[in-house]
Amino acid sequence: MTTSVISATGLMKVYGDLTAVNRVNLTVEKGALFGLLGPNGSGKSTMIKMLTGQIRPTAGTATVLGLEVQQNPIGVRERVGIIPEQETPPSFLTATEYLQFVGAIRKIPDIRERAAWWFDFLDFKDKKDVLCKDLSRGTRQKLMFAQAFIHTPALALIDEPLINFDPIMQHVVKDYLTNYIKAGNTIFLSTHILEVAEEICSDFAILHKGNILHTGKVADLTAEHRHLDDFFLDLVQGNRNV
Amino acid sequence: MFELFIAMVKEEWRVHSTMFGSLSFALFPILIFWIAFMGSFLLPLMRKSLPSGELSLVLHANYLMLGFMVGAFGLLGSEVMNRRFGQASLLSYSARSLPLSERFIFANFVIKDTLYYFVLWVLPLALGFLLASPFISVPLTLPLLLSLTLTLSFLFGLCAVFFLSSIYSRSKPALAAILGILVIAAGTLAFLTGKNPAMFFPPLMLFNAFSWLNLILSLVAIVLLFSVSIWIFSPETSGTTKYYADMLTPVTRKLSFFPTPPLAAKDLIDMYRSGGMIGQTLFSFVIPLVVIWFFLSLLNGYLPSNGVLLEFALVTGVIASTMYTWLTMFDTFGAYSCLPVSVRTLIKSKIASFSVLQLIPAVFVAIVATLSGQVMYLIPAVVICLSVSFYCLGVTIWLTGLSPSVLVYNVKVMMTYLILIGIVLISLSAVAFASPFTSLGAVILFVPAVFFARLGFAKWEAAEQPGF
């Protein structure tokens, strides 16, 4: 029996004349590595922000890990891990201090050991005492990745997590994500890098101009000998022509 | 190449209008004009109690400070903007990808700031004064001269901060030596002439006694500062990485009595590492208050014996409330978006940090009370100061949430603030003059302070936060 960890019903976000997300219905099952795919500006980041209570939807409801997001946004953020669209760790804290800070807010008792593990794992031990403002974008992204998973949440919502990583680090992170799922956790990943989605995602949805065009399983596409990028392009370009 | 200049002007406008709202920001020069126009009618009255030379000194000092602040924002701009808007990028940084030299970009930046702030701050003030001058028997040439000398003061501040920062980037001992020489020169000047050394500030000398020589002196000083800045300006960073020991853990431990120790620790570390602690205390607090004390002391003959001290405590309270800005300068709620922290928790933590900073005004007022020989009024003065400060903080939180800088340029917010603060200041002044010890009742201001803060929690919790 499957259990849904994310459930969105009629979720909508309007900014003035722009409908960023248009009455989206979505379910993510426990243990899925769910990829929300879409071109730039399709509403992927807005979806993550609504699902984590960072912004309020104009209409609709969402439940994450059994919590109503609008009713209890802090409760949701306590239980999930988030990598935001922009990597913005506090400028005047060092990488170590930022993870200590996250640990203190999230009340993680063994934060020192966990932080040390992440510095080793993502290979940025040499930058751990450098101010966040002086870190490269790639290192900031490593730090944001570490803060999202440092409390081993049952669900992580991650926005373009690989975008600033070099190929070696992309490989390390992709391995980490697939193992994380094998351990019984769930990941909601937003990306426009289709190769990555095809390689690691179990389920996917294609979002275009705020509308869900398709939801399905990557395995079903593979069974039909179709590639995700062809499928995506057909769907999005077809929709664009319409 | 004119395109860069135009784009920079547009960018400056959009930064301000995004932060403060287009209409509110557009109304700002009109407000300055109106204040200058109406304020000009007070000049004949003020002249009876204040030497006009002191008034012009303060006006020029304010525009010098404005130049300092604008210049400092230019240098720290990307950092502040990143905290405010996420990954913001200013043209002065991003134009590096274009085939333009750093010096060219820098020169455009200075010219843009000069024109932009002339239109925003200098022109409205000069126009207000100019239109009022026929009614207060002031020659028309005076407002014109004032607009020239205030522009020069602003430029002086702008170029001075570029000069000092360029020196700093090359050699810290050289900066210390230059500052030392300036202090010695000011002291020597005061000793030899028996005059306030500020009177030798070139734009002020020009205002007090117009001559072509004084004009040339002002221009040469500014051009010299600007040219040396451009000459020694080094766009390359040193390339050495600085490492810092963990401060968060020990500071969090020390602040364990706070409601959210890690947030408070982060505030203090932000202030310490950004260099804001000493600079802000000096430039935003001590120097303005020393000037205000000087002016209030001129009113000694017109106020009750305790009046100057208690009035000073009131003003100190208002200025002390701006310490909230120090705590929010590098911070927006967006930085906490991936953590389980509510807006209410964050603002409460800022209030706790603010409370610690209130030691500075409390000690400052106590020292002034002691040094001015009115130690018997020390307790009422400190109580007034802190009560007013917390009341202003409550109003600020309600009106601006985590963006108190909105107060400066959003006319609607500023007017509401001025009315709410004005009523309290006038009432409290009356009570303090009548009976100093009755003013201990100012503690009652903590009630509306809490009320406004709670309104603010609800208001900003419901609002979508920038940076998300």
XYZ file of C-alpha atoms in Angstrom:
710
model
C 0.000 0.000 0.000
C 1.354 3.429 -0.905
C 1.044 6.533 1.244
C 1.095 10.028 -0.163
C 3.551 12.438 1.473
C 2.543 15.401 -0.689
C -0.962 16.104 -1.827
C -1.972 19.310 -3.606
C -5.517 20.132 -4.637
C -6.345 23.049 -6.919
C -3.137 24.816 -5.901
C -2.922 28.235 -7.515
C -0.690 31.285 -7.253
C -1.435 34.564 -8.958
C 0.897 37.598 -9.020
C -1.049 40.538 -10.448
C -1.812 39.559 -14.045
C 0.446 36.510 -13.977
C -0.856 33.092 -12.997
C 2.353 31.396 -11.884
C 0.645 28.135 -10.896
C -2.834 27.262 -12.173
C -5.046 24.924 -10.105
C -2.521 22.119 -9.824
C -3.530 18.712 -8.466
C -0.557 16.575 -7.514
C 0.216 13.549 -5.366
C 3.674 12.298 -4.413
C 3.921 8.838 -2.892
C 6.255 7.894 -0.065
C 9.580 6.567 -1.340
C 9.371 8.374 -4.680
C 12.075 10.500 -6.225
C 9.622 12.836 -7.850
C 10.847 15.236 -10.516
C 8.887 18.383 -11.246
C 10.086 19.293 -14.712
C 9.464 22.410 -16.689
C 11.102 25.191 -18.665
C 12.343 28.358 -16.969
C 9.474 30.357 -15.497
C 7.036 27.447 -15.613
C 6.165 27.738 -11.907
C 8.391 24.997 -10.433
C 9.962 27.182 -7.727
C 6.576 28.694 -6.878
C 5.237 25.169 -6.333
C 8.059 24.352 -3.912
C 7.520 27.629 -2.071
C 3.815 26.894 -1.666
C 4.424 23.306 -0.587
C 6.853 24.446 2.115
C 4.725 27.344 3.369
C 7.159 30.010 2.188
C 4.358 31.690 0.245
C 0.597 31.393 0.534
C -1.402 29.994 -2.395
C -4.045 32.209 -3.945
C -6.372 29.194 -3.977
C -6.243 25.486 -3.201
C -4.754 23.431 -0.425
C -1.683 21.294 0.137
C -0.820 18.625 2.661
C 2.792 17.664 3.342
C 3.669 14.723 5.600
C 0.110 14.820 6.884
C 0.235 18.511 7.817
C -1.951 21.152 6.216
C 0.683 23.587 4.889
C -1.306 26.798 5.276
C -2.333 25.883 8.813
C 1.118 24.812 9.953
C 3.934 26.103 7.714
C 6.505 26.001 10.522
C 5.577 22.413 11.349
C 6.119 21.502 7.699
C 9.505 23.248 7.589
C 10.519 21.464 10.791
C 9.971 18.085 9.160
C 11.239 18.615 5.642
C 14.532 19.661 4.134
C 14.551 22.512 1.624
C 17.046 23.735 -0.929
C 15.723 27.103 -2.076
C 15.932 28.494 -5.586
C 18.762 30.844 -4.614
C 21.670 29.793 -2.472
C 21.621 32.469 0.244
C 23.422 31.352 3.382
C 23.971 34.285 5.782
C 26.875 36.416 4.524
C 28.763 36.912 7.761
C 28.663 33.383 9.152
C 31.262 30.821 8.149
C 30.150 27.534 6.577
C 30.702 25.777 9.920
C 28.772 28.417 11.793
C 25.897 28.229 9.323
C 25.505 24.498 9.844
C 25.795 25.048 13.627
C 23.100 27.708 13.277
C 20.832 25.345 11.341
C 21.519 22.672 13.955
C 20.593 25.035 16.773
C 17.339 26.091 15.066
C 16.454 22.490 14.211
C 17.665 21.272 17.631
C 20.078 18.655 16.276
C 22.171 17.398 19.234
C 25.114 15.919 17.281
C 25.375 18.777 14.790
C 29.181 18.998 15.029
C 29.663 15.413 13.913
C 27.024 15.707 11.210
C 28.560 18.932 9.884
C 32.001 17.319 9.799
C 30.534 14.406 7.802
C 29.017 16.768 5.226
C 32.247 18.768 4.846
C 34.008 15.496 4.104
C 31.300 14.050 1.908
C 30.879 17.112 -0.316
C 34.609 17.817 -0.231
C 34.665 21.364 1.096
C 36.426 20.893 4.426
C 39.012 23.487 3.353
C 36.252 26.134 3.112
C 34.480 25.412 6.375
C 35.908 28.473 8.177
C 35.384 30.919 5.302
C 32.547 33.471 5.434
C 29.588 32.446 3.273
C 29.822 35.682 1.300
C 33.338 34.703 0.200
C 32.395 31.207 -0.964
C 32.018 30.337 -4.644
C 28.519 29.566 -5.927
C 29.350 25.881 -6.102
C 30.499 25.806 -2.481
C 27.439 27.748 -1.378
C 25.320 25.175 -3.165
C 27.156 22.402 -1.288
C 26.402 24.199 1.951
C 22.733 24.581 1.077
C 22.599 20.913 0.129
C 24.133 19.957 3.474
C 21.704 22.129 5.466
C 18.727 20.542 3.682
C 19.727 16.980 4.589
C 21.604 17.485 7.855
C 18.561 16.559 9.959
C 17.819 13.501 7.731
C 14.266 14.549 6.917
C 11.705 12.047 5.647
C 11.010 14.412 2.751
C 13.273 16.915 0.978
C 12.045 19.496 -1.503
C 15.001 20.588 -3.550
C 15.082 23.249 -6.236
C 17.697 22.729 -8.978
C 20.151 21.069 -6.556
C 22.784 20.215 -9.187
C 22.909 23.440 -11.114
C 26.186 24.816 -9.696
C 28.022 21.504 -9.271
C 30.863 20.169 -11.412
C 30.375 16.722 -13.057
C 32.182 14.884 -10.247
C 30.045 16.492 -7.578
C 26.889 15.925 -9.651
C 27.726 12.232 -9.670
C 28.270 12.192 -5.879
C 25.005 14.009 -5.247
C 22.967 11.850 -7.627
C 24.265 8.747 -5.823
C 23.378 10.289 -2.499
C 19.829 11.053 -3.630
C 19.168 7.530 -4.946
C 20.528 6.001 -1.734
C 18.427 8.393 0.280
C 15.327 7.062 -1.437
C 16.437 3.470 -0.864
C 16.528 4.288 2.865
C 12.773 4.917 2.696
C 12.711 8.695 2.288
C 11.040 10.835 -0.371
C 12.452 13.586 -2.567
C 10.602 16.247 -4.515
C 13.057 17.590 -7.041
C 12.507 20.551 -9.304
C 14.737 20.746 -12.347
C 14.973 21.512 -16.009
C 17.960 19.205 -16.531
C 16.072 16.316 -18.104
C 19.024 13.892 -18.259
C 19.306 14.045 -14.486
C 15.579 13.538 -14.043
C 15.577 10.541 -16.385
C 18.575 9.051 -14.605
C 17.386 9.281 -11.016
C 13.645 10.058 -10.829
C 11.007 7.402 -10.379
C 8.042 9.684 -11.039
C 7.662 12.997 -12.784
C 5.273 15.783 -13.660
C 5.697 18.308 -16.452
C 4.716 21.835 -15.565
C 4.351 24.449 -18.284
C 3.088 27.996 -17.801
C 1.707 26.996 -14.416
C -0.269 24.014 -15.745
C 0.504 20.342 -15.241
C 0.702 18.821 -18.726
C 1.508 15.293 -17.671
C 2.273 13.116 -14.659
C 3.707 9.623 -14.898
C 6.498 7.171 -14.140
C 9.884 7.252 -15.815
C 9.785 3.443 -16.005
C 6.649 3.596 -18.153
C 8.436 5.817 -20.666
C 11.427 3.489 -20.697
C 9.117 0.548 -21.328
C 7.814 2.408 -24.378
C 11.429 3.038 -25.485
C 10.922 6.750 -25.170
C 13.321 9.268 -23.700
C 12.173 11.850 -21.205
C 13.704 14.755 -23.135
C 11.869 13.802 -26.381
C 8.645 13.327 -24.490
C 9.128 16.642 -22.708
C 9.933 18.550 -25.898
C 6.973 17.046 -27.765
C 4.645 17.945 -24.958
C 5.940 21.429 -24.205
C 6.515 22.473 -27.807
C 3.145 21.018 -28.805
C 1.568 22.989 -26.033
C 3.492 26.071 -27.064
C 2.190 25.713 -30.639
C -1.348 25.322 -29.342
C 29.084 55.070 -23.427
C 26.273 57.297 -22.175
C 24.109 54.147 -21.979
C 25.853 52.937 -18.827
C 25.153 56.222 -17.084
C 21.442 56.153 -18.079
C 21.158 52.504 -17.030
C 22.750 53.317 -13.663
C 20.268 56.144 -13.047
C 17.359 53.809 -13.920
C 18.837 51.168 -11.655
C 19.118 53.587 -8.727
C 15.501 54.637 -9.202
C 14.322 51.022 -9.395
C 16.269 50.024 -6.282
C 14.519 52.767 -4.332
C 11.083 52.338 -5.875
C 11.218 48.555 -5.330
C 12.134 49.052 -1.703
C 9.789 51.914 -0.923
C 7.054 51.894 -3.603
C 7.132 54.064 -6.733
C 4.584 56.645 -5.603
C 5.890 56.976 -2.064
C 9.421 57.361 -3.302
C 8.394 59.868 -5.988
C 6.739 61.950 -3.278
C 9.933 62.079 -1.233
C 11.489 65.170 -2.938
C 8.124 66.908 -2.569
C 8.218 66.222 1.152
C 11.758 67.642 1.378
C 10.624 70.684 -0.598
C 7.655 71.193 1.703
C 9.719 70.827 4.878
C 12.312 73.284 3.515
C 9.616 75.756 2.447
C 7.746 75.662 5.762
C 10.964 75.421 7.788
C 12.287 78.574 6.146
C 9.562 80.575 7.878
C 11.000 79.468 11.214
C 14.404 80.913 10.371
C 13.673 84.451 11.665
C 12.530 82.889 14.961
C 15.469 80.501 15.160
C 17.961 83.274 14.527
C 16.981 84.811 17.852
C 18.177 81.759 19.752
C 20.617 80.055 17.426
C 23.610 81.515 15.672
C 22.885 81.137 11.933
C 26.452 79.911 11.408
C 25.705 76.839 13.530
C 22.574 76.099 11.532
C 24.461 76.129 8.245
C 27.176 73.998 9.854
C 24.625 71.306 10.746
C 23.002 71.463 7.312
C 26.346 71.011 5.568
C 27.355 68.291 8.024
C 24.135 66.433 7.184
C 24.855 66.527 3.459
C 28.434 65.464 4.099
C 27.068 62.482 6.037
C 24.611 61.765 3.219
C 27.557 61.594 0.820
C 29.344 59.228 3.211
C 26.305 56.972 3.454
C 25.618 56.904 -0.288
C 29.284 56.155 -0.961
C 29.313 53.405 1.651
C 26.179 51.887 0.091
C 27.927 51.915 -3.253
C 30.726 49.877 -1.731
C 28.568 47.569 0.371
C 25.629 47.726 -2.033
C 25.739 44.247 -3.474
C 25.878 42.710 -0.008
C 22.931 44.711 1.310
C 20.961 44.098 -1.898
C 21.618 40.380 -1.817
C 20.218 40.209 1.671
C 17.239 42.326 0.680
C 16.316 40.874 -2.706
C 18.127 37.564 -2.992
C 20.751 37.394 -5.705
C 20.771 41.043 -6.696
C 23.466 42.411 -8.896
C 24.278 46.049 -9.391
C 25.444 47.457 -12.708
C 28.622 48.698 -11.082
C 29.520 45.040 -10.539
C 27.896 43.334 -13.514
C 29.271 45.786 -16.071
C 32.591 44.004 -15.556
C 31.463 41.520 -18.191
C 31.368 44.371 -20.718
C 34.377 45.877 -22.500
C 34.550 48.782 -20.018
C 37.340 49.614 -17.638
C 36.685 49.531 -13.886
C 37.722 53.172 -13.697
C 35.167 54.151 -16.331
C 32.423 52.314 -14.445
C 33.544 53.947 -11.196
C 33.515 57.433 -12.753
C 29.988 56.844 -14.089
C 28.919 55.672 -10.670
C 30.138 58.886 -8.997
C 28.562 61.167 -11.615
C 25.278 59.241 -11.445
C 25.170 59.485 -7.620
C 25.936 63.193 -7.722
C 23.119 64.007 -10.145
C 20.643 61.569 -8.656
C 21.039 62.739 -5.064
C 21.180 66.359 -6.176
C 17.671 65.955 -7.623
C 16.483 63.904 -4.661
C 17.883 65.846 -1.709
C 19.556 69.116 -2.693
C 17.258 70.576 -5.341
C 13.991 70.232 -3.365
C 15.603 71.801 -0.300
C 17.055 74.679 -2.298
C 13.757 75.229 -4.157
C 11.769 75.265 -0.915
C 14.170 77.802 0.573
C 14.212 79.799 -2.665
C 10.418 80.108 -2.854
C 10.172 81.073 0.817
C 13.053 83.580 0.690
C 11.035 86.634 -0.517
C 8.753 86.219 2.523
C 11.545 86.016 5.102
C 13.765 88.789 3.744
C 16.520 86.500 2.540
C 18.360 87.475 -0.669
C 17.581 85.148 -3.569
C 21.262 84.423 -4.034
C 21.421 82.627 -0.670
C 19.313 79.566 -1.683
C 21.291 79.344 -4.927
C 24.550 79.433 -3.029
C 23.179 76.870 -0.577
C 22.288 74.453 -3.377
C 25.861 74.780 -4.670
C 27.543 74.292 -1.298
C 25.267 71.432 -0.232
C 26.040 69.648 -3.498
C 29.729 70.181 -2.848
C 29.313 68.848 0.723
C 27.580 65.751 -0.605
C 30.290 65.244 -3.235
C 32.965 65.751 -0.601
C 31.449 62.966 1.528
C 31.049 60.683 -1.479
C 34.628 61.154 -2.687
C 36.055 61.028 0.837
C 34.551 57.602 1.470
C 35.852 56.351 -1.895
C 39.263 57.804 -1.100
C 39.402 56.244 2.360
C 38.158 52.870 1.113
C 40.677 52.887 -1.751
C 43.452 53.588 0.747
C 42.061 50.877 3.027
C 42.125 48.317 0.212
C 45.807 49.138 -0.442
C 47.153 49.556 3.070
C 45.457 49.637 6.437
C 48.422 51.357 8.182
C 48.294 54.087 5.514
C 44.624 54.660 6.303
C 45.390 54.849 10.015
C 48.190 57.335 9.283
C 45.899 59.527 7.151
C 43.169 59.528 9.796
C 45.785 60.362 12.433
C 47.088 63.263 10.347
C 43.544 64.577 9.872
C 42.854 64.522 13.614
C 46.168 66.287 14.367
C 45.503 68.856 11.623
C 42.014 69.581 12.996
C 43.396 69.926 16.512
C 46.194 72.233 15.359
C 43.756 74.358 13.378
C 41.479 74.694 16.397
C 44.457 75.551 18.623
C 45.939 78.145 16.260
C 42.700 79.890 15.269
C 40.531 79.284 18.341
C 37.703 78.309 15.989
C 35.700 75.134 15.509
C 37.782 73.238 12.893
C 34.538 72.275 11.109
C 34.314 75.914 10.027
C 37.273 75.212 7.719
C 35.282 72.614 5.766
C 35.693 74.069 2.234
C 31.992 74.044 1.135
C 30.996 75.649 4.449
C 33.717 78.303 4.041
C 32.289 78.972 0.591
C 28.787 79.341 1.995
C 29.879 81.623 4.819
C 32.030 83.821 2.576
C 31.579 83.358 -1.150
C 34.733 83.946 -3.132
C 36.186 82.415 -6.277
C 39.163 81.289 -4.212
C 36.898 79.361 -1.820
C 35.027 77.844 -4.748
C 38.280 76.721 -6.363
C 39.469 75.360 -3.016
C 36.301 73.241 -2.659
C 36.499 71.972 -6.222
C 40.206 71.189 -5.987
C 39.664 69.242 -2.746
C 36.888 67.157 -4.329
C 38.712 66.592 -7.616
C 41.833 65.619 -5.689
C 39.979 63.067 -3.569
C 38.214 61.686 -6.646
C 41.364 61.532 -8.797
C 43.442 59.863 -6.113
C 40.610 57.346 -5.535
C 40.508 56.498 -9.239
C 44.289 56.390 -9.447
C 44.805 54.005 -6.553
C 41.546 52.130 -7.100
C 42.327 48.445 -7.319
C 39.555 46.232 -8.678
C 41.548 43.067 -8.057
C 40.903 41.452 -4.734
C 43.881 40.181 -2.791
C 43.009 36.546 -3.571
C 43.876 35.452 -0.061
C 41.121 33.618 1.747
C 40.332 34.711 5.283
C 39.480 32.065 7.839
C 37.435 32.673 10.963
C 37.189 30.768 14.226
C 33.742 29.610 15.297
C 32.078 32.485 17.145
C 28.517 31.250 16.886
C 28.811 28.469 19.468
C 30.358 30.551 22.293
C 28.146 33.582 21.605
C 25.006 31.406 21.493
C 26.030 29.888 24.825
C 26.528 33.335 26.354
C 23.093 34.434 25.131
C 21.319 31.356 26.464
C 18.911 33.566 28.422
C 17.533 34.933 25.121
C 14.317 33.494 23.664
C 16.154 32.245 20.555
C 19.909 32.363 21.308
C 21.167 31.325 17.833
C 19.222 34.135 16.136
C 20.537 36.706 18.601
C 24.081 35.367 18.226
C 23.803 35.653 14.457
C 22.672 39.297 14.776
C 25.680 40.203 16.915
C 28.117 38.347 14.657
C 26.613 40.047 11.568
C 27.147 43.433 13.167
C 30.636 42.643 14.391
C 31.952 41.121 11.155
C 30.320 43.648 8.850
C 32.206 46.336 10.771
C 28.884 47.912 11.671
C 29.172 47.899 15.442
C 31.752 50.653 15.922
C 30.971 52.573 12.727
C 27.231 52.643 13.394
C 27.674 53.598 17.040
C 29.931 56.446 16.057
C 28.287 57.772 12.883
C 24.616 56.975 13.508
C 24.525 57.530 17.230
C 27.290 59.384 19.048
C 28.135 62.093 16.481
C 24.500 63.120 15.774
C 23.808 63.196 19.506
C 26.847 65.324 20.284
C 25.626 67.804 17.653
C 22.096 67.697 19.107
C 23.431 68.224 22.649
C 25.332 71.236 21.400
C 22.185 72.737 19.887
C 19.989 71.959 22.847
C 22.527 73.540 25.170
C 22.059 76.789 23.215
C 18.462 76.727 24.445
C 19.597 76.679 28.072
C 18.300 80.136 28.756
C 14.864 79.369 27.339
C 14.120 76.024 29.015
C 13.757 74.996 32.674
C 17.049 73.953 34.314
C 16.354 70.257 33.779
C 14.810 70.896 30.336
C 17.872 70.450 28.161
C 18.837 67.109 29.710
C 15.337 65.632 29.557
C 14.747 66.933 26.033
C 18.082 65.395 25.080
C 16.991 62.085 26.644
C 13.851 62.197 24.488
C 15.827 62.781 21.305
C 18.366 60.130 22.298
C 15.462 57.694 22.699
C 14.251 58.401 19.161
C 17.755 57.997 17.708
C 18.388 54.885 19.821
C 15.306 53.273 18.274
C 17.070 53.368 14.893
C 19.418 50.686 16.250
C 16.739 48.312 14.971
C 18.006 49.234 11.491
C 21.489 48.021 12.455
C 20.008 44.616 13.228
C 18.031 44.291 10.024
C 20.457 45.800 7.528
C 21.961 42.510 6.342
C 18.945 40.385 7.037
C 15.590 39.556 5.510
C 13.229 36.767 6.248
C 14.173 35.118 2.950
C 17.426 33.912 4.521
C 15.346 31.823 6.938
C 12.901 30.492 4.335
C 14.271 26.965 4.468
C 14.235 26.846 8.271
C 11.364 26.467 10.713
C 11.449 30.112 11.807
C 8.353 32.328 11.750
C 8.384 36.075 11.084
C 7.089 36.585 14.624
C 10.017 34.623 16.105
C 12.493 36.541 14.005
C 11.129 39.964 14.970
C 10.987 38.912 18.637
C 14.622 37.905 18.422
C 15.498 41.301 16.910
C 13.684 42.959 19.821
C 15.792 40.951 22.261
C 19.015 41.956 20.481
C 17.762 45.546 20.361
C 17.226 45.428 24.135
C 20.883 44.551 24.651
C 21.967 47.420 22.381
C 19.911 49.804 24.529
C 22.750 49.657 27.042
C 24.550 52.094 24.721
C 21.950 54.930 24.954
C 21.327 54.235 28.640
C 25.021 54.604 29.467
C 25.340 57.560 27.096
C 22.481 59.492 28.718
C 23.774 58.615 32.196
C 27.218 60.006 31.258
C 25.683 63.199 29.844
C 23.552 63.635 33.002
C 26.619 63.205 35.183
C 28.937 65.425 33.133
C 26.328 68.187 32.865
C 26.040 68.299 36.661
C 22.441 67.039 36.708
C 23.049 63.645 38.218
C 19.839 64.019 40.266
C 17.879 63.693 37.018
C 19.853 60.680 35.831
C 17.068 58.169 36.499
C 14.240 60.188 34.858
C 16.529 60.849 31.872
C 17.394 57.166 31.399
C 13.750 56.130 31.900
C 12.546 58.678 29.325
C 15.226 57.644 26.854
C 14.518 53.913 27.038
C 10.720 54.315 27.153
C 10.752 56.510 24.048
C 13.170 54.170 22.301
C 11.001 51.093 22.872
C 7.841 53.000 21.945
C 9.454 54.107 18.655
C 10.602 50.523 18.101
C 7.024 49.254 18.510
C 5.758 51.806 15.980
C 8.631 50.981 13.599
C 7.909 47.238 13.773
C 4.222 47.817 13.101
C 4.899 50.117 10.149
C 7.923 48.464 8.562
C 8.411 44.910 9.864
C 11.923 43.795 9.003
C 12.551 46.687 6.565
C 12.854 49.831 8.707
C 14.731 51.652 5.938
C 11.293 52.068 4.316
C 10.790 54.848 6.890
C 13.294 57.054 5.138
C 11.678 57.329 1.729
C 8.088 56.052 1.966
C 6.189 59.261 2.587
C 2.982 57.625 3.844
C 4.841 55.447 6.341
C 7.051 58.340 7.398
C 4.091 60.661 8.022
C 2.305 58.027 10.140
C 5.529 57.501 12.075
C 6.065 61.225 12.596
C 2.505 61.725 13.843
C 2.623 58.785 16.256
C 6.040 59.763 17.587
C 5.319 63.512 17.539
C 2.273 63.220 19.789
C 4.260 61.309 22.382
C 7.309 63.590 22.238
C 5.265 66.756 22.664
C 3.234 65.312 25.537
C 6.297 63.921 27.275
C 8.232 67.198 26.817
C 5.407 69.084 28.515
C 5.350 66.639 31.442
C 9.141 66.629 31.762
C 9.375 70.439 31.804
C 6.591 70.721 34.379
C 7.913 68.086 36.741
C 10.979 65.988 35.927
C 10.127 63.149 38.287
C 6.567 62.858 36.959
C 8.189 61.941 33.659
C 9.148 58.626 35.273
C 5.595 57.793 34.245
C 7.020 57.493 30.714
C 7.374 53.782 31.472
C 3.706 53.598 30.499
C 4.949 53.925 26.906
C 5.934 50.262 27.110
C 2.196 49.441 26.908
C 1.622 51.014 23.450
C 5.071 49.716 22.469
C 3.937 46.137 23.113
C 0.583 46.886 21.463
C 2.199 48.169 18.260
C 4.746 45.341 18.212
C 1.915 42.781 18.465
C 0.057 44.514 15.660
C 3.303 44.262 13.701
C 3.679 40.522 14.392
C 0.205 39.866 12.998
C 0.660 42.247 10.064
C 4.042 40.913 8.911
C 3.212 37.283 9.631
C 0.318 37.697 7.184
C 2.407 39.520 4.563
C 4.540 37.703 2.035
C 8.157 38.438 2.841
C 10.611 39.788 0.278
C 13.404 37.436 -0.669
C 11.106 34.415 -0.800
